[in-house]
Coordinates of C-alpha atoms and ligand atoms in Angstrom, one line a residue:
E1 CA -2.3 -25.1 -21.6
A2 CA 0.8 -27.9 -20.5
I3 CA 3.8 -27.8 -19.2
T4 CA 6.9 -30.4 -20.0
I5 CA 7.9 -32.1 -16.9
Q6 CA 11.8 -30.3 -17.6
E7 CA 9.9 -26.9 -17.9
L8 CA 8.1 -27.0 -14.8
A9 CA 11.1 -28.5 -12.4
N10 CA 13.4 -25.3 -14.1
R11 CA 10.9 -23.2 -12.7
M12 CA 10.0 -24.9 -9.3
A13 CA 14.0 -25.2 -9.0
E14 CA 13.7 -28.9 -8.5
R15 CA 14.7 -32.2 -10.2
A16 CA 13.3 -33.2 -12.8
V17 CA 13.6 -36.5 -11.7
D18 CA 12.1 -36.1 -8.8
V19 CA 9.4 -34.8 -11.2
I20 CA 9.1 -38.1 -12.1
R21 CA 8.9 -40.2 -9.3
M22 CA 6.2 -37.7 -7.6
L23 CA 4.3 -38.7 -11.0
M24 CA 4.8 -42.4 -11.0
K25 CA 3.9 -42.5 -7.4
Q26 CA 0.6 -41.4 -8.6
G27 CA 1.1 -43.7 -11.0
A28 CA 1.9 -42.6 -14.1
M29 CA 5.3 -43.3 -15.8
H30 CA 6.7 -40.1 -18.0
K31 CA 10.0 -39.0 -19.1
I32 CA 11.4 -35.7 -18.2
T33 CA 10.8 -34.0 -22.1
D34 CA 6.7 -35.1 -21.8
V35 CA 4.1 -32.5 -21.5
I36 CA 1.7 -33.0 -18.6
D37 CA -1.3 -31.1 -18.3
A38 CA -1.7 -27.3 -15.8
D39 CA -3.5 -29.0 -13.1
T40 CA -1.6 -32.4 -12.6
A41 CA 1.9 -29.5 -12.8
Q42 CA 0.0 -27.4 -10.1
L43 CA -0.4 -30.3 -7.8
I44 CA 2.6 -31.6 -8.0
A45 CA 3.9 -28.0 -7.6
E46 CA 2.1 -28.2 -4.1
E47 CA 2.9 -31.1 -2.5
L48 CA 6.7 -30.1 -3.5
G49 CA 5.4 -26.8 -1.1
H50 CA 5.5 -24.3 -3.7
T51 CA 2.4 -21.7 -3.8
V52 CA 0.9 -21.7 -7.7
K53 CA 0.1 -18.9 -9.3
R54 CA -1.4 -19.4 -12.7
V55 CA -0.2 -16.9 -15.8
A56 CA -2.8 -16.2 -18.1
A57 CA -2.3 -15.1 -21.9
S58 CA -4.8 -12.3 -21.7
D59 CA -3.6 -11.1 -18.3
V60 CA 0.2 -10.7 -20.8
E61 CA -1.6 -9.8 -23.8
E62 CA -4.2 -7.5 -21.8
G63 CA -4.2 -4.0 -23.2
L64 CA -1.6 -5.0 -26.2
F65 CA -3.5 -4.4 -29.0
D66 CA -7.0 -2.8 -30.9
V67 CA -7.9 -1.0 -27.5
A68 CA -10.7 1.1 -28.2
D69 CA -9.4 5.0 -28.3
N70 CA -11.4 8.6 -28.8
S71 CA -12.8 8.2 -32.0
T72 CA -12.7 11.9 -32.6
D73 CA -9.2 11.6 -33.4
I74 CA -10.0 9.0 -36.7
E75 CA -8.5 10.2 -40.1
P76 CA -8.3 8.4 -43.4
R77 CA -5.2 6.3 -44.4
S78 CA -3.2 4.6 -47.2
P79 CA -4.6 1.5 -48.6
V80 CA -1.8 -1.6 -48.4
V81 CA -1.9 -4.0 -51.4
T82 CA -0.6 -6.8 -51.8
V83 CA 0.2 -8.6 -55.6
M84 CA -0.6 -12.3 -55.9
G85 CA -1.1 -14.2 -59.3
H86 CA 1.0 -17.5 -61.0
V87 CA 4.2 -17.3 -61.4
D88 CA 5.8 -16.0 -63.9
H89 CA 2.9 -13.4 -64.9
G90 CA 4.8 -10.6 -63.6
K91 CA 4.0 -10.2 -60.3
T92 CA 7.4 -8.8 -59.5
S93 CA 8.0 -7.2 -63.2
L94 CA 4.5 -4.6 -62.2
L95 CA 6.6 -4.2 -58.7
D96 CA 9.3 -3.0 -60.0
S97 CA 7.6 -0.6 -62.9
L98 CA 5.1 0.4 -60.0
R99 CA 8.2 1.7 -58.0
H100 CA 10.2 2.0 -60.9
A101 CA 7.4 4.9 -62.4
N102 CA 6.9 6.3 -58.8
V103 CA 10.8 7.5 -58.2
V104 CA 11.1 9.6 -62.0
S105 CA 8.1 11.4 -61.6
G106 CA 8.1 11.8 -57.4
E107 CA 11.7 13.0 -55.7
A108 CA 14.9 13.2 -58.7
G109 CA 17.3 11.2 -57.9
G110 CA 15.1 9.3 -55.0
I111 CA 17.6 6.2 -53.8
T112 CA 15.0 2.7 -53.5
Q113 CA 15.8 0.4 -50.4
H114 CA 13.8 -3.0 -50.3
I115 CA 12.9 -3.5 -47.2
G116 CA 9.8 -5.3 -48.9
A117 CA 7.5 -2.5 -49.1
Y118 CA 6.7 0.7 -50.1
Q119 CA 4.5 3.9 -50.6
V120 CA 4.2 4.8 -54.3
T121 CA 2.0 8.6 -55.0
S122 CA -1.2 7.7 -57.4
P123 CA -2.2 10.7 -60.2
D124 CA -4.8 11.7 -58.0
G125 CA -2.3 12.9 -55.1
K126 CA -3.2 9.6 -52.9
K127 CA -0.5 7.3 -51.4
I128 CA -0.5 3.4 -51.8
T129 CA 1.6 0.9 -49.7
F130 CA 2.2 -1.7 -51.5
I131 CA 3.6 -4.8 -49.6
D132 CA 6.9 -6.3 -51.9
T133 CA 7.1 -9.6 -51.8
P134 CA 4.9 -11.2 -54.3
G135 CA 3.1 -14.0 -54.2
H136 CA 0.4 -15.5 -51.3
A137 CA 2.6 -17.8 -49.3
A138 CA 3.8 -14.1 -47.7
F139 CA 0.3 -13.9 -47.3
T140 CA -1.0 -16.2 -46.5
A141 CA 1.7 -16.5 -44.0
M142 CA 0.7 -14.0 -42.3
R143 CA -2.8 -14.2 -42.3
A144 CA -2.3 -17.2 -40.3
R145 CA -0.7 -15.1 -37.3
G146 CA -3.8 -12.8 -36.9
A147 CA -2.1 -10.6 -39.2
K148 CA -4.6 -8.8 -40.9
V149 CA -2.5 -6.4 -43.2
T150 CA -3.5 -6.3 -46.8
D151 CA -7.0 -4.1 -47.8
V152 CA -7.0 -4.5 -51.9
V153 CA -4.8 -7.6 -53.9
I154 CA -3.7 -7.4 -57.4
L155 CA -4.6 -10.4 -58.8
V156 CA -1.8 -10.6 -61.9
V157 CA -3.3 -12.4 -65.3
A158 CA -0.8 -13.1 -68.2
A159 CA -2.7 -12.2 -71.3
D160 CA -0.8 -14.4 -73.7
D161 CA -1.6 -17.6 -69.9
G162 CA -4.4 -17.0 -69.1
V163 CA -6.1 -18.3 -65.5
M164 CA -3.5 -20.8 -64.3
P165 CA -2.9 -22.8 -61.2
Q166 CA -1.8 -20.0 -58.9
T167 CA -4.3 -18.4 -60.4
I168 CA -6.9 -20.0 -58.7
E169 CA -5.3 -20.2 -55.4
A170 CA -4.7 -16.2 -55.1
I171 CA -8.7 -16.4 -56.2
N172 CA -9.3 -18.7 -53.1
H173 CA -7.0 -16.6 -50.5
A174 CA -8.0 -13.4 -51.9
K175 CA -11.8 -14.3 -51.5
A176 CA -11.3 -16.0 -48.1
A177 CA -9.7 -13.6 -45.9
K178 CA -12.6 -11.6 -47.5
V179 CA -10.1 -9.2 -49.2
P180 CA -11.3 -6.8 -53.0
M181 CA -8.9 -7.7 -56.2
I182 CA -8.5 -5.7 -58.5
I183 CA -7.6 -7.8 -61.7
A184 CA -3.9 -6.5 -63.3
I185 CA -4.4 -8.2 -67.0
N186 CA 0.0 -8.2 -67.5
K187 CA 1.7 -8.5 -70.8
I188 CA -0.5 -7.3 -73.2
D189 CA 2.3 -5.8 -75.6
K190 CA 2.7 -9.7 -76.5
P191 CA 1.3 -10.1 -80.0
D192 CA -0.3 -13.3 -78.8
A193 CA -2.4 -11.2 -75.4
K194 CA -5.7 -12.6 -75.5
P195 CA -7.3 -10.4 -72.1
E196 CA -10.7 -11.4 -73.4
R197 CA -9.6 -15.2 -72.9
V198 CA -9.2 -14.0 -69.7
R199 CA -12.1 -12.6 -68.7
T200 CA -14.3 -15.5 -69.5
E201 CA -11.6 -17.8 -67.6
L202 CA -12.0 -15.9 -64.2
L203 CA -15.7 -16.2 -64.8
Q204 CA -15.5 -19.3 -64.5
H205 CA -14.3 -19.2 -61.0
E206 CA -16.6 -16.9 -60.0
V207 CA -14.8 -13.5 -60.2
Q208 CA -16.9 -11.8 -62.3
V209 CA -15.5 -7.9 -64.0
E210 CA -17.3 -5.3 -65.1
S211 CA -17.3 -5.8 -69.0
M212 CA -18.4 -8.6 -68.1
G213 CA -21.8 -8.0 -65.4
G214 CA -19.9 -7.8 -62.3
Q215 CA -17.8 -5.7 -59.8
V216 CA -14.3 -6.2 -60.3
V217 CA -12.8 -4.1 -61.7
D218 CA -9.5 -5.2 -64.3
V219 CA -6.7 -2.9 -65.8
E220 CA -5.0 -4.5 -69.3
V221 CA -1.4 -3.2 -68.5
S222 CA 2.5 -4.1 -69.4
A223 CA 4.8 -4.2 -66.9
K224 CA 6.9 -4.1 -69.5
N225 CA 6.9 -0.9 -71.3
K226 CA 5.0 0.5 -68.1
T227 CA 1.4 0.7 -70.0
N228 CA -1.2 1.6 -67.8
L229 CA 0.6 2.1 -64.0
D230 CA -1.2 5.0 -64.2
K231 CA -4.5 3.9 -64.4
L232 CA -4.0 0.3 -61.9
L233 CA -3.1 3.5 -59.2
E234 CA -5.8 4.8 -60.1
M235 CA -8.2 1.9 -60.4
I236 CA -6.2 1.0 -56.6
S237 CA -7.4 4.6 -55.3
L238 CA -10.9 4.3 -56.2
Q239 CA -10.9 0.7 -54.6
A240 CA -9.5 2.9 -51.5
D241 CA -11.9 5.2 -51.3
L242 CA -15.2 2.9 -50.9
L243 CA -13.7 0.8 -48.3
D244 CA -13.6 4.0 -46.9
L245 CA -10.0 3.5 -44.6
K246 CA -9.5 5.4 -41.1
T247 CA -7.4 5.2 -38.6
N248 CA -6.7 7.0 -35.5
A249 CA -2.7 7.5 -36.0
S250 CA -2.7 9.8 -32.7
R251 CA -1.4 7.3 -30.4
P252 CA 1.1 4.7 -29.6
A253 CA 1.7 2.8 -32.6
E254 CA 0.5 -1.4 -33.7
G255 CA 1.8 -2.5 -36.7
T256 CA 2.6 -5.6 -38.8
V257 CA 6.8 -7.2 -38.9
I258 CA 6.8 -8.1 -42.8
E259 CA 10.4 -8.9 -42.8
A260 CA 13.0 -9.8 -40.9
K261 CA 16.8 -10.6 -40.5
L262 CA 20.1 -9.9 -38.8
D263 CA 22.0 -7.4 -40.6
R264 CA 26.4 -7.8 -39.9
G265 CA 26.0 -4.4 -39.8
R266 CA 23.2 -3.0 -38.1
G267 CA 22.0 -5.9 -36.1
P268 CA 18.5 -7.2 -35.5
V269 CA 16.3 -5.3 -38.9
A270 CA 13.0 -5.5 -38.9
T271 CA 10.4 -3.9 -41.5
V272 CA 7.0 -3.0 -40.0
L273 CA 4.2 -1.8 -41.0
V274 CA 2.4 0.2 -38.9
Q275 CA -1.2 -0.3 -38.6
R276 CA -2.4 2.1 -36.5
G277 CA -1.1 4.6 -34.1
T278 CA 2.8 6.4 -34.7
L279 CA 5.7 4.7 -34.1
R280 CA 8.7 6.7 -32.9
V281 CA 12.5 6.5 -32.2
G282 CA 12.6 5.7 -28.4
D283 CA 9.2 4.0 -27.8
I284 CA 9.7 0.8 -26.4
I285 CA 8.5 -1.9 -28.7
V286 CA 7.1 -6.2 -28.2
A287 CA 7.3 -8.2 -31.1
G288 CA 6.8 -12.0 -31.1
A289 CA 9.0 -12.8 -28.8
E290 CA 11.5 -9.9 -29.2
M291 CA 11.6 -6.4 -27.6
G292 CA 14.0 -3.7 -27.8
R293 CA 13.7 0.1 -28.4
V294 CA 13.5 1.7 -31.6
R295 CA 16.9 3.2 -32.4
A296 CA 16.8 4.6 -35.9
L297 CA 13.6 4.4 -38.2
I298 CA 14.7 4.1 -42.1
S299 CA 11.4 4.9 -44.9
D300 CA 11.5 3.0 -48.3
Q301 CA 13.5 6.0 -49.6
G302 CA 16.4 4.7 -47.4
E303 CA 16.1 8.3 -45.6
T304 CA 15.9 8.5 -41.6
V305 CA 13.0 9.7 -40.0
N306 CA 11.9 9.7 -36.6
E307 CA 8.6 9.1 -36.9
A308 CA 6.2 6.0 -39.3
G309 CA 1.9 7.1 -39.1
P310 CA -0.9 4.8 -40.4
S311 CA 0.1 2.8 -43.2
V312 CA 3.8 3.7 -42.9
P313 CA 6.2 1.0 -44.0
V314 CA 10.0 1.2 -42.1
E315 CA 12.8 -0.3 -41.1
V316 CA 13.3 0.1 -37.2
L317 CA 16.5 -0.4 -35.7
G318 CA 16.9 -1.8 -31.9
F319 CA 15.3 -5.3 -31.8
N320 CA 17.6 -7.6 -29.4
G321 CA 16.4 -9.9 -31.8
P322 CA 14.9 -10.5 -35.0
P323 CA 11.1 -10.9 -34.6
E324 CA 9.3 -13.3 -37.3
A325 CA 7.5 -12.3 -40.4
G326 CA 4.0 -11.8 -39.8
D327 CA 4.5 -10.9 -35.5
R328 CA 2.4 -8.5 -34.7
L329 CA 4.3 -5.3 -33.0
A330 CA 3.3 -3.3 -30.2
V331 CA 4.5 0.0 -28.1
V332 CA 4.9 -0.6 -24.6
E333 CA 4.7 1.6 -21.7
N334 CA 8.2 0.9 -20.3
E335 CA 10.7 -2.2 -20.4
A336 CA 9.7 -3.9 -17.8
R337 CA 6.1 -5.0 -19.5
A338 CA 8.0 -5.4 -22.2
R339 CA 10.6 -8.3 -20.8
Q340 CA 7.3 -9.5 -19.1
V341 CA 5.4 -9.4 -22.7
T342 CA 8.7 -11.0 -24.6
S343 CA 9.1 -13.1 -21.3
Y344 CA 6.1 -15.5 -21.2
R345 CA 6.3 -15.5 -25.2
A346 CA 9.7 -17.0 -25.5
H347 CA 8.4 -19.4 -23.0
Q348 CA 5.1 -20.4 -24.6
K349 CA 6.8 -20.6 -27.9
R350 CA 9.6 -22.9 -26.3
E351 CA 6.2 -25.2 -24.5
N352 CA 4.7 -25.3 -27.7
A353 CA 7.4 -26.5 -29.9
A354 CA 8.4 -29.1 -27.1
A355 CA 4.6 -30.1 -26.6
S356 CA 4.2 -30.4 -30.5
A357 CA 7.5 -32.2 -30.1
S358 CA 6.9 -34.9 -26.9
G359 CA 2.9 -35.5 -28.4
M360 CA 5.1 -37.3 -31.5
R361 CA 8.1 -38.6 -28.8
G362 CA 5.6 -39.3 -25.2
S363 CA 3.6 -42.1 -27.3
L364 CA 6.1 -43.6 -28.7
E365 CA 5.1 -47.5 -28.1
Q366 CA 2.1 -46.2 -29.6
M367 CA 3.9 -44.5 -32.7
M368 CA 5.8 -47.6 -32.9
S369 CA 3.2 -50.2 -33.5
Q370 CA 1.4 -47.6 -36.0
L371 CA 5.6 -47.5 -36.9
K372 CA 5.0 -51.0 -38.3
T373 CA 1.9 -50.9 -40.2
A374 CA 2.7 -47.0 -42.0
G375 CA 6.1 -47.8 -42.2
R376 CA 6.9 -44.3 -41.8
K377 CA 9.9 -41.8 -39.4
D378 CA 10.3 -39.0 -38.4
F379 CA 13.1 -36.5 -39.6
P380 CA 13.7 -34.8 -36.3
L381 CA 15.6 -31.0 -37.4
I382 CA 15.7 -27.9 -36.3
I383 CA 16.6 -24.5 -39.5
K384 CA 17.9 -21.7 -38.6
A385 CA 18.0 -19.2 -41.6
D386 CA 19.3 -15.7 -41.7
V387 CA 16.0 -14.6 -43.7
Q388 CA 13.1 -14.9 -43.6
G389 CA 12.7 -15.4 -47.6
S390 CA 15.2 -18.5 -47.7
L391 CA 13.9 -20.0 -44.4
E392 CA 10.7 -20.6 -45.8
A393 CA 11.9 -21.3 -49.5
I394 CA 13.3 -23.9 -47.0
L395 CA 10.6 -25.5 -45.4
G396 CA 8.9 -26.0 -48.2
S397 CA 11.4 -27.8 -50.5
L398 CA 11.8 -29.6 -46.9
E399 CA 7.8 -30.3 -46.8
K400 CA 8.2 -32.2 -50.4
L401 CA 10.9 -35.1 -49.3
G402 CA 8.3 -36.5 -47.0
T403 CA 7.7 -40.3 -48.2
D404 CA 5.1 -42.2 -46.6
E405 CA 8.7 -44.1 -44.6
V406 CA 10.1 -41.2 -43.2
A407 CA 9.0 -37.6 -43.3
A408 CA 10.7 -33.9 -42.1
R409 CA 10.1 -32.7 -38.7
I410 CA 10.5 -29.0 -38.1
L411 CA 11.3 -29.0 -33.9
H412 CA 11.7 -25.2 -34.8
A413 CA 12.5 -23.2 -37.6
G414 CA 13.4 -19.0 -37.5
V415 CA 15.3 -16.6 -37.9
G416 CA 19.0 -15.6 -36.6
G417 CA 21.8 -16.9 -35.1
I418 CA 22.2 -21.3 -34.1
S419 CA 22.3 -20.0 -30.1
E420 CA 22.7 -22.6 -27.0
S421 CA 18.5 -22.7 -27.1
D422 CA 18.4 -24.2 -30.2
V423 CA 20.9 -27.0 -29.4
T424 CA 19.3 -27.5 -25.9
L425 CA 16.1 -28.4 -27.7
A426 CA 18.3 -30.6 -30.2
E427 CA 19.0 -32.3 -27.4
G428 CA 15.3 -33.7 -26.3
F429 CA 15.0 -35.0 -29.6
N430 CA 17.2 -36.3 -31.0
A431 CA 17.4 -33.6 -33.6
A432 CA 20.4 -32.1 -35.7
I433 CA 20.9 -28.4 -36.4
I434 CA 20.8 -27.1 -39.9
G435 CA 22.2 -23.5 -39.9
F436 CA 21.1 -21.2 -43.3
S437 CA 23.9 -18.2 -44.1
V438 CA 24.1 -18.4 -40.2
R439 CA 26.7 -20.0 -37.7
A440 CA 26.5 -21.3 -34.4
N441 CA 27.2 -18.7 -31.5
K442 CA 30.1 -19.7 -28.9
E443 CA 28.6 -20.9 -26.2
A444 CA 26.4 -23.1 -29.1
A445 CA 28.7 -24.5 -30.5
A446 CA 30.1 -25.0 -27.5
A447 CA 27.2 -27.6 -26.3
A448 CA 26.7 -29.0 -28.8
K449 CA 30.4 -30.5 -29.2
R450 CA 29.6 -31.2 -25.4
N451 CA 26.5 -33.7 -26.5
G452 CA 27.4 -34.9 -29.5
I453 CA 24.6 -32.6 -31.7
E454 CA 25.5 -31.8 -35.0
I455 CA 25.2 -28.4 -36.8
R456 CA 25.9 -28.7 -40.4
Y457 CA 25.9 -24.9 -42.4
Y458 CA 24.4 -24.3 -45.8
N459 CA 24.3 -21.2 -47.9
I460 CA 22.6 -22.9 -50.3
I461 CA 19.4 -24.1 -51.2
Y462 CA 19.7 -27.3 -52.5
D463 CA 22.6 -28.6 -51.0
L464 CA 20.8 -28.6 -48.1
V465 CA 17.5 -29.9 -49.0
D466 CA 20.0 -32.4 -51.1
D467 CA 21.1 -33.4 -47.6
V468 CA 18.5 -34.2 -45.5
K469 CA 17.0 -36.1 -48.6
K470 CA 19.9 -38.5 -48.8
A471 CA 20.0 -39.2 -44.6
M472 CA 16.1 -39.5 -44.9
S473 CA 17.0 -42.7 -47.4
G474 CA 19.3 -43.2 -44.8
L475 CA 22.1 -43.3 -47.4
L476 CA 24.1 -39.7 -46.0
A477 CA 26.0 -41.5 -42.0
P478 CA 25.9 -41.3 -39.7
T479 CA 23.0 -39.3 -38.2
L480 CA 22.4 -36.7 -41.2
Ligands
GDP501 P1 6.1 -13.4 -61.8 O1 6.4 -14.5 -60.9 O2 5.0 -13.0 -61.1 O3 7.3 -12.5 -60.3 O4 6.9 -12.7 -62.7 P2 8.1 -12.0 -63.0 O5 7.7 -10.3 -63.1 O6 9.3 -12.4 -63.6 O7 7.9 -11.6 -64.5 C1 8.1 -14.0 -65.6 C2 8.6 -12.3 -67.2 O8 7.7 -12.5 -67.7 C3 10.6 -11.9 -66.9 O9 10.6 -12.5 -68.0 C4 9.2 -10.7 -67.9 O10 10.3 -10.1 -68.2 C5 8.0 -11.3 -68.4 N1 7.1 -10.1 -68.5 C6 5.9 -9.9 -66.8 N2 5.7 -8.8 -67.4 C7 5.7 -8.4 -68.9 C8 5.1 -7.5 -69.3 O11 4.3 -6.8 -69.4 N3 5.2 -8.6 -70.9 C9 6.2 -9.0 -71.8 N4 6.5 -9.2 -72.6 N5 6.4 -9.0 -70.7 C10 7.0 -9.5 -69.5

């Protein structure tokens, strides 16, 4: 637990210089952006005549998730599936074909809406939920936030290409998460398809399919010709039976945000996968540092629904701002509780951003000497984008730009317009702000102008990355 001097001063309604002066009396030299530990902060606060009440995460987060409930209410739920595999092996095609196949066999003319996840009915009549963003970027992002969403991984391997680097990565991710895998050997329609070779190669990575004497199920499919898709669905359903997935549907909802965006017409929109309980219109919800009241729920078929139970993905309208993919959602009893939780988290988030940023600056002298030997500089940036997908793509590209001499340091990255608090953060660290398909609001634009903070806008990732690259090599004047 730590706090910046600025934040401590704000909370006491004292001037930061007075805090710095007190610390100086104790023999410590500090800047306003420095982080001090909780004990020091408490001493300072008490010396300034304030009563200190430390709030622990456990006080605020208590009772939000995973609270034990009446086990007699437990009922089966559908499995949640993520598709992974090497690029171009057919993940997107498979997801599209599965969804399409189901529309044909289901209600005729059903509208398909891409909301980030969808449900299909397997031949045995049971439902299966697919996460509609292929690849392990989303999977690991969620896991990094502690969200366990996936019950089964479909590992797509192209029969004409075999096991490739990202196939192996996907295997490792699935194993680390202890999630069972089903292998979809794709593109068997191709003349040069060698499904047997795929099985042998998998064996070298300790994935033993049934025909090789192992336990892992494999299905030969063609996403293109829609071959064997029913069989794949059946296998998922069988695997799910083995997992014996059950939960309580009759309790306030818990879930995970799969995707979130700021929609021009509808405001903040989040796709939530309900994992426990039932989410209803009118519920008061929190996710990450955002809260709201459910105004409408929209299904993957584009239909307005009144409620969503376990394993059901829905678009949720009514958040005050877009949460982040991977944030866990909970229903709380009232708005006061929602405000308590989200203001605490928003505060934690600011602290963390400031702490990681000033970790870099705090020991500037130290860093300078390291710089002389290592010669490496940090390039502080704040990045806001319209959707999580773009944001991740941008962050991924920027990460690759880093050299031994200079690297982008992301102080904050998020979905949504550029706000005044982004500008404040930028100001503290002399950072530039980048908006991707979003704008700054009036207050933010004014604050940026006032404080000489540069905001740059982009609609094309390539341009953005290219400019940052130029700026990093000192080619682009002045600050970015
Ligand atoms: P992803 O990168 O894994 O999402 O792969 P895509 O779904 O984008 O597919 C990559 C390419 O393979 C595209 O040109 C697809 O049309 C093609 N493709 C996907 N599945 C099949 C298949 O079953 N058979 C054939 N012949 N081509 C396929």
